[in-house]
Structures are given as C-alpha cells and as structure tokens.
PDB file of C-alpha atoms and ligand atoms in Angstrom:
ATOM      1  CA  MET U 543      -6.254 -18.476 -12.724  1.00  0.00           C
ATOM      2  CA  VAL U 544      -8.971 -17.856 -15.285  1.00  0.00           C
ATOM      3  CA  ALA U 545     -11.317 -14.938 -14.649  1.00  0.00           C
ATOM      4  CA  LEU U 546     -14.488 -13.893 -16.420  1.00  0.00           C
ATOM      5  CA  ALA U 547     -16.191 -10.547 -15.887  1.00  0.00           C
ATOM      6  CA  ARG U 548     -19.540  -9.401 -17.219  1.00  0.00           C
ATOM      7  CA  PHE U 549     -19.995  -5.803 -18.379  1.00  0.00           C
ATOM      8  CA  ASP U 550     -23.189  -4.094 -19.462  1.00  0.00           C
ATOM      9  CA  THR U 551     -23.523  -2.277 -22.790  1.00  0.00           C
ATOM     10  CA  GLN U 552     -22.144   0.913 -21.155  1.00  0.00           C
ATOM     11  CA  GLY U 553     -19.000  -0.879 -19.984  1.00  0.00           C
ATOM     12  CA  GLN U 554     -20.139  -1.106 -16.346  1.00  0.00           C
ATOM     13  CA  TRP U 555     -18.506  -4.064 -14.525  1.00  0.00           C
ATOM     14  CA  GLU U 556     -21.370  -6.187 -13.161  1.00  0.00           C
ATOM     15  CA  GLU U 557     -20.115  -9.567 -11.998  1.00  0.00           C
ATOM     16  CA  THR U 558     -16.945 -11.696 -11.834  1.00  0.00           C
ATOM     17  CA  TRP U 559     -16.355 -15.440 -11.861  1.00  0.00           C
ATOM     18  CA  VAL U 560     -13.049 -17.194 -11.217  1.00  0.00           C
ATOM     19  CA  CYS U 561     -14.035 -20.841 -11.005  1.00  0.00           C
ATOM     20  CA  ASP U 562     -13.855 -22.991 -14.140  1.00  0.00           C
ATOM     21  CA  GLY U 563     -17.438 -24.256 -13.919  1.00  0.00           C
ATOM     22  CA  LEU U 564     -18.981 -20.779 -13.644  1.00  0.00           C
ATOM     23  CA  VAL U 565     -16.659 -19.397 -16.301  1.00  0.00           C
ATOM     24  CA  ARG U 566     -17.784 -22.148 -18.706  1.00  0.00           C
ATOM     25  CA  GLN U 567     -21.438 -21.686 -17.780  1.00  0.00           C
ATOM     26  CA  HIS U 568     -21.359 -17.942 -18.477  1.00  0.00           C
ATOM     27  CA  LEU U 569     -19.322 -18.326 -21.667  1.00  0.00           C
ATOM     28  CA  ALA U 570     -21.690 -20.959 -23.077  1.00  0.00           C
ATOM     29  CA  PRO U 571     -24.313 -18.572 -24.564  1.00  0.00           C
ATOM     30  CA  THR U 572     -21.576 -16.942 -26.693  1.00  0.00           C
ATOM     31  CA  GLY U 573     -20.421 -20.344 -27.995  1.00  0.00           C
ATOM     32  CA  VAL U 574     -16.960 -19.753 -26.508  1.00  0.00           C
ATOM     33  CA  GLN U 575     -15.245 -22.800 -25.014  1.00  0.00           C
ATOM     34  CA  PHE U 576     -12.552 -22.731 -22.331  1.00  0.00           C
ATOM     35  CA  GLY U 577     -10.264 -25.430 -21.004  1.00  0.00           C
ATOM     36  CA  ARG U 578      -6.787 -26.463 -19.938  1.00  0.00           C
ATOM     37  CA  TRP U 579      -4.121 -28.498 -21.665  1.00  0.00           C
ATOM     38  CA  PRO U 580      -0.791 -29.612 -20.221  1.00  0.00           C
ATOM     39  CA  LEU U 581       2.204 -27.482 -21.201  1.00  0.00           C
ATOM     40  CA  ARG U 582       4.465 -29.658 -23.379  1.00  0.00           C
ATOM     41  CA  PRO U 583       7.731 -28.841 -25.143  1.00  0.00           C
ATOM     42  CA  LEU U 584       6.932 -27.551 -28.600  1.00  0.00           C
ATOM     43  CA  GLN U 585       9.215 -26.502 -31.439  1.00  0.00           C
ATOM     44  CA  LEU U 586       7.356 -24.636 -34.151  1.00  0.00           C
ATOM     45  CA  GLN U 587       9.199 -24.581 -37.471  1.00  0.00           C
ATOM     46  CA  ALA U 588       8.327 -21.962 -40.067  1.00  0.00           C
ATOM     47  CA  GLY U 589       5.838 -23.466 -42.503  1.00  0.00           C
ATOM     48  CA  ASP U 590       4.876 -26.541 -40.486  1.00  0.00           C
ATOM     49  CA  GLY U 591       3.435 -24.974 -37.343  1.00  0.00           C
ATOM     50  CA  LEU U 592       0.289 -27.048 -37.366  1.00  0.00           C
ATOM     51  CA  ALA U 593       2.162 -30.343 -37.810  1.00  0.00           C
ATOM     52  CA  ALA U 594       4.245 -29.629 -34.711  1.00  0.00           C
ATOM     53  CA  VAL U 595       1.154 -28.673 -32.704  1.00  0.00           C
ATOM     54  CA  GLN U 596      -0.670 -31.803 -33.868  1.00  0.00           C
ATOM     55  CA  ALA U 597       2.291 -33.951 -32.848  1.00  0.00           C
ATOM     56  CA  ALA U 598       2.316 -32.448 -29.353  1.00  0.00           C
ATOM     57  CA  TYR U 599      -1.436 -31.956 -28.838  1.00  0.00           C
ATOM     58  CA  GLY U 600      -3.131 -34.420 -31.190  1.00  0.00           C
ATOM     59  CA  GLU U 601      -5.424 -35.874 -28.516  1.00  0.00           C
ATOM     60  CA  GLU U 602      -6.479 -32.475 -27.205  1.00  0.00           C
ATOM     61  CA  LEU U 603      -7.143 -31.145 -30.705  1.00  0.00           C
ATOM     62  CA  ALA U 604      -9.218 -34.203 -31.591  1.00  0.00           C
ATOM     63  CA  ALA U 605     -11.329 -33.604 -28.470  1.00  0.00           C
ATOM     64  CA  LEU U 606     -12.182 -30.109 -29.735  1.00  0.00           C
ATOM     65  CA  GLY U 607     -14.361 -31.790 -32.345  1.00  0.00           C
ATOM     66  CA  SER U 608     -15.238 -31.151 -35.939  1.00  0.00           C
ATOM     67  CA  HIS U 609     -16.110 -27.446 -35.469  1.00  0.00           C
ATOM     68  CA  PHE U 610     -12.414 -26.661 -35.708  1.00  0.00           C
ATOM     69  CA  PRO U 611     -10.954 -28.013 -38.955  1.00  0.00           C
ATOM     70  CA  LEU U 612      -7.545 -26.452 -38.352  1.00  0.00           C
ATOM     71  CA  HIS U 613      -5.391 -25.344 -41.255  1.00  0.00           C
ATOM     72  CA  GLY U 614      -2.596 -23.404 -39.645  1.00  0.00           C
ATOM     73  CA  ALA U 615      -0.830 -22.411 -36.452  1.00  0.00           C
ATOM     74  CA  ASP U 616       1.607 -19.819 -35.250  1.00  0.00           C
ATOM     75  CA  ARG U 617       3.078 -18.684 -31.961  1.00  0.00           C
ATOM     76  CA  LEU U 618       2.526 -15.105 -30.869  1.00  0.00           C
ATOM     77  CA  ALA U 619       5.109 -13.959 -28.329  1.00  0.00           C
ATOM     78  CA  LEU U 620       4.997 -10.490 -26.802  1.00  0.00           C
ATOM     79  CA  ALA U 621       7.404  -9.126 -24.217  1.00  0.00           C
ATOM     80  CA  PRO U 622       7.592  -5.732 -22.514  1.00  0.00           C
ATOM     81  CA  GLY U 623       9.067  -3.127 -24.858  1.00  0.00           C
ATOM     82  CA  ASP U 624       8.191  -5.102 -28.003  1.00  0.00           C
ATOM     83  CA  ALA U 625       8.426  -2.571 -30.840  1.00  0.00           C
ATOM     84  CA  HIS U 626       5.524  -4.194 -32.724  1.00  0.00           C
ATOM     85  CA  TRP U 627       3.138  -4.116 -29.800  1.00  0.00           C
ATOM     86  CA  PRO U 628       1.681  -0.553 -30.046  1.00  0.00           C
ATOM     87  CA  ALA U 629       0.494  -1.085 -33.639  1.00  0.00           C
ATOM     88  CA  LEU U 630      -0.615  -4.661 -32.963  1.00  0.00           C
ATOM     89  CA  ARG U 631      -2.406  -3.528 -29.819  1.00  0.00           C
ATOM     90  CA  ARG U 632      -4.438  -0.969 -31.770  1.00  0.00           C
ATOM     91  CA  GLN U 633      -5.414  -3.721 -34.219  1.00  0.00           C
ATOM     92  CA  PHE U 634      -6.374  -6.158 -31.452  1.00  0.00           C
ATOM     93  CA  LEU U 635      -8.302  -3.513 -29.461  1.00  0.00           C
ATOM     94  CA  ALA U 636     -10.459  -2.551 -32.433  1.00  0.00           C
ATOM     95  CA  GLU U 637     -13.404  -4.938 -32.172  1.00  0.00           C
ATOM     96  CA  HIS U 638     -13.165  -7.501 -34.960  1.00  0.00           C
ATOM     97  CA  ARG U 639     -14.363 -10.847 -36.261  1.00  0.00           C
ATOM     98  CA  GLN U 640     -12.448 -13.576 -37.998  1.00  0.00           C
ATOM     99  CA  GLY U 641     -13.620 -15.477 -41.049  1.00  0.00           C
ATOM    100  CA  GLY U 642     -13.357 -18.729 -39.097  1.00  0.00           C
ATOM    101  CA  ALA U 643     -13.301 -20.104 -35.588  1.00  0.00           C
ATOM    102  CA  GLU U 644     -10.110 -19.535 -33.633  1.00  0.00           C
ATOM    103  CA  VAL U 645      -8.350 -21.442 -30.879  1.00  0.00           C
ATOM    104  CA  ARG U 646      -5.767 -19.821 -28.615  1.00  0.00           C
ATOM    105  CA  PHE U 647      -3.585 -21.742 -26.143  1.00  0.00           C
ATOM    106  CA  PHE U 648      -1.608 -19.697 -23.635  1.00  0.00           C
ATOM    107  CA  LEU U 649       1.956 -20.967 -23.178  1.00  0.00           C
ATOM    108  CA  SER U 650       3.044 -18.218 -20.769  1.00  0.00           C
ATOM    109  CA  GLY U 651       1.874 -14.918 -19.392  1.00  0.00           C
ATOM    110  CA  THR U 652      -1.685 -13.638 -19.544  1.00  0.00           C
ATOM    111  CA  GLY U 653      -4.050 -12.000 -22.009  1.00  0.00           C
ATOM    112  CA  LEU U 654      -7.528 -10.486 -21.939  1.00  0.00           C
ATOM    113  CA  PHE U 655     -10.271 -11.105 -24.485  1.00  0.00           C
ATOM    114  CA  TYR U 656     -13.373  -8.956 -24.684  1.00  0.00           C
ATOM    115  CA  LEU U 657     -16.247 -10.939 -26.174  1.00  0.00           C
ATOM    116  CA  ARG U 658     -19.494  -9.415 -27.316  1.00  0.00           C
ATOM    117  CA  SER U 659     -22.474 -11.044 -25.607  1.00  0.00           C
ATOM    118  CA  ALA U 660     -26.247 -10.691 -25.969  1.00  0.00           C
ATOM    119  CA  ASP U 661     -26.440  -8.044 -23.238  1.00  0.00           C
ATOM    120  CA  GLY U 662     -23.011  -6.410 -23.202  1.00  0.00           C
ATOM    121  CA  PHE U 663     -19.471  -7.765 -23.029  1.00  0.00           C
ATOM    122  CA  LEU U 664     -17.520 -10.498 -21.287  1.00  0.00           C
ATOM    123  CA  GLY U 665     -13.891  -9.965 -20.280  1.00  0.00           C
ATOM    124  CA  LEU U 666     -11.982 -13.269 -20.207  1.00  0.00           C
ATOM    125  CA  LEU U 667      -8.521 -13.276 -18.651  1.00  0.00           C
ATOM    126  CA  CYS U 668      -6.456 -16.375 -19.514  1.00  0.00           C
ATOM    127  CA  GLU U 669      -3.060 -17.574 -18.350  1.00  0.00           C
ATOM    128  CA  ALA U 670      -0.538 -20.306 -19.212  1.00  0.00           C
ATOM    129  CA  GLY U 671      -2.069 -23.746 -19.684  1.00  0.00           C
ATOM    130  CA  GLU U 672      -5.495 -22.364 -20.590  1.00  0.00           C
ATOM    131  CA  TRP U 673      -7.126 -22.454 -24.020  1.00  0.00           C
ATOM    132  CA  VAL U 674     -10.062 -20.641 -25.457  1.00  0.00           C
ATOM    133  CA  ALA U 675     -11.987 -21.407 -28.639  1.00  0.00           C
ATOM    134  CA  LEU U 676     -14.028 -18.637 -30.257  1.00  0.00           C
ATOM    135  CA  PRO U 677     -16.769 -19.521 -32.734  1.00  0.00           C
ATOM    136  CA  GLU U 678     -16.726 -18.065 -36.219  1.00  0.00           C
ATOM    137  CA  GLY U 679     -18.169 -14.569 -36.385  1.00  0.00           C
ATOM    138  CA  LEU U 680     -18.006 -13.690 -32.669  1.00  0.00           C
ATOM    139  CA  ALA U 681     -17.084 -10.005 -32.315  1.00  0.00           C
ATOM    140  CA  HIS U 682     -14.165  -9.609 -29.940  1.00  0.00           C
ATOM    141  CA  ALA U 683     -11.090  -7.610 -28.969  1.00  0.00           C
ATOM    142  CA  PHE U 684      -7.868  -8.478 -27.155  1.00  0.00           C
ATOM    143  CA  ASP U 685      -5.394  -6.709 -24.876  1.00  0.00           C
ATOM    144  CA  ALA U 686      -2.195  -7.622 -23.052  1.00  0.00           C
ATOM    145  CA  GLY U 687      -1.403  -4.294 -21.382  1.00  0.00           C
ATOM    146  CA  ASP U 688       1.233  -1.574 -21.554  1.00  0.00           C
ATOM    147  CA  ALA U 689       4.060  -4.063 -20.958  1.00  0.00           C
ATOM    148  CA  PRO U 690       2.757  -7.298 -22.498  1.00  0.00           C
ATOM    149  CA  HIS U 691       3.955 -10.653 -21.282  1.00  0.00           C
ATOM    150  CA  VAL U 692       2.220 -13.354 -23.235  1.00  0.00           C
ATOM    151  CA  GLU U 693       3.054 -16.272 -25.466  1.00  0.00           C
ATOM    152  CA  ALA U 694       0.203 -18.083 -27.184  1.00  0.00           C
ATOM    153  CA  LEU U 695      -0.346 -20.742 -29.803  1.00  0.00           C
ATOM    154  CA  ARG U 696      -2.822 -19.487 -32.352  1.00  0.00           C
ATOM    155  CA  LEU U 697      -4.664 -22.185 -34.251  1.00  0.00           C
ATOM    156  CA  PHE U 698      -6.466 -21.103 -37.359  1.00  0.00           C
ATOM    157  CA  VAL U 699      -9.336 -22.537 -39.333  1.00  0.00           C
ATOM    158  CA  GLN U 700      -8.539 -20.191 -42.225  1.00  0.00           C
ATOM    159  CA  PRO U 701      -5.522 -21.279 -44.269  1.00  0.00           C
ATOM    160  CA  GLN U 702      -4.406 -17.628 -44.486  1.00  0.00           C
ATOM    161  CA  GLY U 703      -3.989 -17.347 -40.680  1.00  0.00           C
ATOM    162  CA  TRP U 704      -4.899 -14.188 -38.783  1.00  0.00           C
ATOM    163  CA  VAL U 705      -7.295 -12.157 -40.913  1.00  0.00           C
ATOM    164  CA  ALA U 706      -9.559  -9.834 -38.955  1.00  0.00           C
ATOM    165  CA  GLU U 707     -12.621  -7.971 -40.164  1.00  0.00           C
ATOM    166  CA  PRO U 708     -13.131  -4.887 -37.957  1.00  0.00           C
ATOM    167  CA  THR U 709     -16.743  -4.455 -36.836  1.00  0.00           C
ATOM    168  CA  GLY U 710     -16.309  -0.652 -36.809  1.00  0.00           C
ATOM    169  CA  ALA U 711     -18.146  -0.528 -33.465  1.00  0.00           C
ATOM    170  CA  VAL U 712     -17.129   2.120 -30.948  1.00  0.00           C
ATOM    171  CA  LEU U 713     -16.781   0.152 -27.736  1.00  0.00           C
ATOM    172  CA  PRO U 714     -17.764   1.601 -24.362  1.00  0.00           C
ATOM    173  CA  ALA U 715     -14.945   2.408 -21.932  1.00  0.00           C
ATOM    174  CA  LEU U 716     -14.112  -1.170 -20.992  1.00  0.00           C
ATOM    175  CA  PRO U 717     -11.006  -1.399 -18.769  1.00  0.00           C
ATOM    176  CA  LEU U 718      -7.810  -2.121 -20.641  1.00  0.00           C
ATOM    177  CA  TYR U 719      -5.705  -5.072 -19.468  1.00  0.00           C
ATOM    178  CA  ASP U 720      -3.809  -3.253 -16.682  1.00  0.00           C
ATOM    179  CA  ASP U 721      -6.952  -1.727 -15.176  1.00  0.00           C
ATOM    180  CA  PHE U 722      -8.847  -4.987 -15.577  1.00  0.00           C
ATOM    181  CA  VAL U 723      -6.185  -6.885 -13.628  1.00  0.00           C
ATOM    182  CA  ALA U 724      -5.992  -4.174 -10.931  1.00  0.00           C
ATOM    183  CA  GLN U 725      -9.772  -4.206 -10.441  1.00  0.00           C
ATOM    184  CA  LEU U 726      -9.889  -7.983 -10.522  1.00  0.00           C
ATOM    185  CA  LEU U 727      -7.228  -8.189  -7.803  1.00  0.00           C
ATOM    186  CA  GLU U 728      -9.218  -5.785  -5.661  1.00  0.00           C
ATOM    187  CA  GLN U 729     -12.240  -8.021  -6.048  1.00  0.00           C
ATOM    188  CA  VAL U 730     -10.763 -11.473  -5.666  1.00  0.00           C
ATOM    189  CA  GLY U 731      -7.995 -10.433  -3.286  1.00  0.00           C
ATOM    190  CA  GLU U 732      -5.316 -12.789  -4.537  1.00  0.00           C
ATOM    191  CA  GLU U 733      -2.280 -12.652  -6.787  1.00  0.00           C
ATOM    192  CA  LEU U 734      -2.569 -13.722 -10.401  1.00  0.00           C
ATOM    193  CA  GLU U 735       0.266 -15.993 -11.397  1.00  0.00           C
ATOM    194  CA  GLU U 736       2.321 -14.483 -14.213  1.00  0.00           C
TER     195      GLU U 736
HETATM  196  C1  LIG B1841      -3.346 -14.513 -27.343  1.00  0.00           C
HETATM  197  S1  LIG B1841      -3.860 -14.470 -28.942  1.00  0.00           S
HETATM  198  C2  LIG B1841      -3.574 -12.844 -29.466  1.00  0.00           C
HETATM  199  C3  LIG B1841      -4.673 -12.146 -30.091  1.00  0.00           C
HETATM  200  C4  LIG B1841      -5.228 -12.822 -31.297  1.00  0.00           C
HETATM  201  O1  LIG B1841      -4.636 -13.653 -31.923  1.00  0.00           O
HETATM  202  C5  LIG B1841      -6.546 -12.475 -31.673  1.00  0.00           C
HETATM  203  O2  LIG B1841      -7.108 -13.212 -32.592  1.00  0.00           O
HETATM  204  C6  LIG B1841      -7.231 -11.444 -31.158  1.00  0.00           C
HETATM  205  O3  LIG B1841      -8.450 -11.213 -31.555  1.00  0.00           O
END
C-alpha cells in the first residue's frame, strides 16, 4: 500500500493519503510521478543492468516518456543486519539532489522517501510493485529503518549511476522509517504488507 504524508517546515505531520489518486494529486506539484508495474523475473548481470531491465520492462519504460533517457540500472538490496546499511543510511538521510532524474522500482520490502515541497516535506512510503520517478534537482532523502528490508531497481539518467549532491540543509525532526510506519499504522489502522 502506498502512503503519502504531508509535513510542515517544522516537521509537523499534517495529513495522510493512502489512495493512488490522492497520492498522485499531492505529488504532482513536486513533479514526482508514482505508479505500479507488474513484478517480473529479472536477472541483472554486472555491466548490462539496463539491458536486462529494458528486456523485462520495455513497455513500461517507454510509457515514462522522454524525460527519462536512462543510461544505467542497478539493484539495491538491503536486509536486516546488512553491514553497509549504517553508512549508507547516513548518506541517504542527508538531504541530497541527483544530477539527473531518477526512477526507483520496488521489487520487495518497503522504503520511505522524504521529498522537499513548496511548503514543507512529503513522506512517500512505497512497497513492492510500486515505482516512483523523481525529477532532476528535487531535494530528497531516503530511509528504510533500523532493520531494512527492501530491494529496488534503480534506474539512472546519469551514466555514472548514483551520484548525490548533498543540499547541506538541516532537516526538521521528520520521523525516521520505523516511527513513520508506526504512526501511519495508528492513523490508517491496517497492516502494511511487507
Ligand atoms: C529504494 S532506492 C534507495 C535510495 C536511493 O537510491 C536514493 O537515490 C535515495 O535518494
């Protein structure tokens, strides 16, 4: 289940949406797109990630349009206890921009993006089968919690892959992934599928 929450500039949770139409409507001013693709078997080989993704998802990628001239792909997989996660988490939580647009497709698990908006922040929680496309230059952060469980295809416009430029902004106390999910469950009163 996708969920979108709006926070003010102080990090105060203001409103939550869990239906696709409202999520898209409230993402639109940021230029962020959201959708779903079927989960298909996918074997990414080192060096030809994008070719494998294009073979499996050619139609879906074409529908994204010309704003996303993709040049590379990788698969990010994080599991609880992953030794790389603490350092990666610090990098992802520091608000940053990428030199190009980015597309992320969740293959399993869940992850939380924080997107800077005109009047605060949007927290977007995605799960398997959901994709999100961020426009070039949108300041954002990402979290997957203390015990991450997420696998995502990362499609890059930049040939060099994941290159982030930190904004240097000190973010307000936005809830990290675990608190976000706990508060969301209190609000919507139903289990998120993992
Ligand atoms: C689920 S994608 C992981 C995070 C990432 O690739 C990114 O760009 C965060 O800003």
